[in-house]
Rosetta silent file (secondary structure, phi, psi, omega in degrees, C-alpha in Angstrom):
SEQUENCE: MIDALGADDLSTSTVRGLHFGGPVTEGEPTGNELAAAEITDLAGETV
SCORE:     score description
SCORE:     0.000 S_00000001
   1 L     0.000  -40.696 -178.291  -68.875   38.420   21.376 S_00000001
   2 H   -60.708  -42.824  179.106  -72.137   39.186   23.181 S_00000001
   3 H   -62.188  -31.348 -178.304  -70.383   39.157   26.558 S_00000001
   4 H   -72.334  -17.073 -177.597  -67.803   41.626   25.245 S_00000001
   5 H   -70.813  -29.668  175.300  -70.486   44.254   24.478 S_00000001
   6 L    75.962   12.647  178.648  -70.998   45.056   28.144 S_00000001
   7 L   -95.366  152.456  177.549  -74.687   45.963   27.915 S_00000001
   8 L   -81.594  -32.885 -175.754  -77.327   44.662   30.317 S_00000001
   9 L  -109.198  101.138 -179.264  -80.120   44.467   27.722 S_00000001
  10 L  -124.057  139.304  173.985  -79.091   42.347   24.736 S_00000001
  11 L  -121.192  141.845  175.367  -81.203   40.630   22.111 S_00000001
  12 L  -131.579  156.552  174.118  -79.933   38.065   19.652 S_00000001
  13 L  -152.889  162.346  179.461  -81.488   36.220   16.773 S_00000001
  14 L  -121.154  137.417  176.734  -80.428   33.817   14.087 S_00000001
  15 L  -121.211  154.086  179.702  -81.313   34.054   10.410 S_00000001
  16 L   -82.651  125.786  177.241  -80.988   31.481    7.678 S_00000001
  17 L   177.357  164.405  177.413  -78.286   32.334    5.148 S_00000001
  18 L   -79.318  172.007 -175.066  -74.876   31.488    3.800 S_00000001
  19 L   -50.507  -43.899 -178.492  -71.621   32.860    5.204 S_00000001
  20 L   -98.420   21.090  172.790  -71.677   36.010    3.065 S_00000001
  21 L    90.770    6.571  179.189  -75.437   36.546    3.376 S_00000001
  22 L   -77.146  167.612  177.575  -76.650   34.643    0.352 S_00000001
  23 L   -72.204  149.346  177.757  -79.765   32.466    0.335 S_00000001
  24 L   -73.343  -42.872  177.153  -79.379   28.842    1.409 S_00000001
  25 L  -128.807  154.767 -179.146  -81.661   27.618   -1.367 S_00000001
  26 L   -58.844  134.916  178.724  -82.838   29.204   -4.581 S_00000001
  27 L    93.807  -13.673  176.740  -85.940   31.340   -4.145 S_00000001
  28 L   -81.693  157.676  171.115  -85.407   32.050   -0.434 S_00000001
  29 L   -63.748  153.481  177.404  -84.690   35.550    0.868 S_00000001
  30 L   -72.995  159.717  174.349  -80.995   36.238    1.358 S_00000001
  31 H   -59.479  -35.704  178.020  -79.461   36.155    4.805 S_00000001
  32 H   -62.897  -42.883  178.627  -78.827   39.885    4.396 S_00000001
  33 H   -64.317  -42.934  179.804  -82.524   40.548    3.772 S_00000001
  34 H   -65.952  -40.259  178.276  -83.547   38.455    6.750 S_00000001
  35 H   -65.007  -41.579  178.426  -80.988   40.152    8.996 S_00000001
  36 H   -61.468  -39.829  178.020  -82.156   43.597    7.870 S_00000001
  37 H   -64.335  -41.887  177.741  -85.753   42.663    8.727 S_00000001
  38 H   -62.207  -45.275 -179.470  -84.676   41.479   12.186 S_00000001
  39 H   -63.302  -41.945  178.916  -82.708   44.686   12.831 S_00000001
  40 H   -62.251  -43.312  178.660  -85.659   46.811   11.677 S_00000001
  41 H   -63.361  -44.975  179.659  -88.011   44.921   14.000 S_00000001
  42 H   -63.992  -40.939  179.424  -85.631   45.265   16.957 S_00000001
  43 H   -64.495  -37.428  179.041  -85.084   48.957   16.290 S_00000001
  44 H   -66.510  -29.759  179.598  -88.836   49.505   16.149 S_00000001
  45 H   -73.606  -26.341 -174.843  -89.265   47.889   19.562 S_00000001
  46 H   -96.171   -6.722 -177.591  -86.782   50.234   21.230 S_00000001
  47 L   -81.864    0.000    0.000  -88.044   53.513   19.751 S_00000001
């Protein structure tokens, strides 16, 4: 999928979470929360 984007500057990251974004274990942040934090951090770096 990354190759299909066609951009020269790409960043990727992996977050812990279940298929639909749920937490892996009780008490952990959800995958959705972790992904949102990653996106916010990446967006802040490019502004």
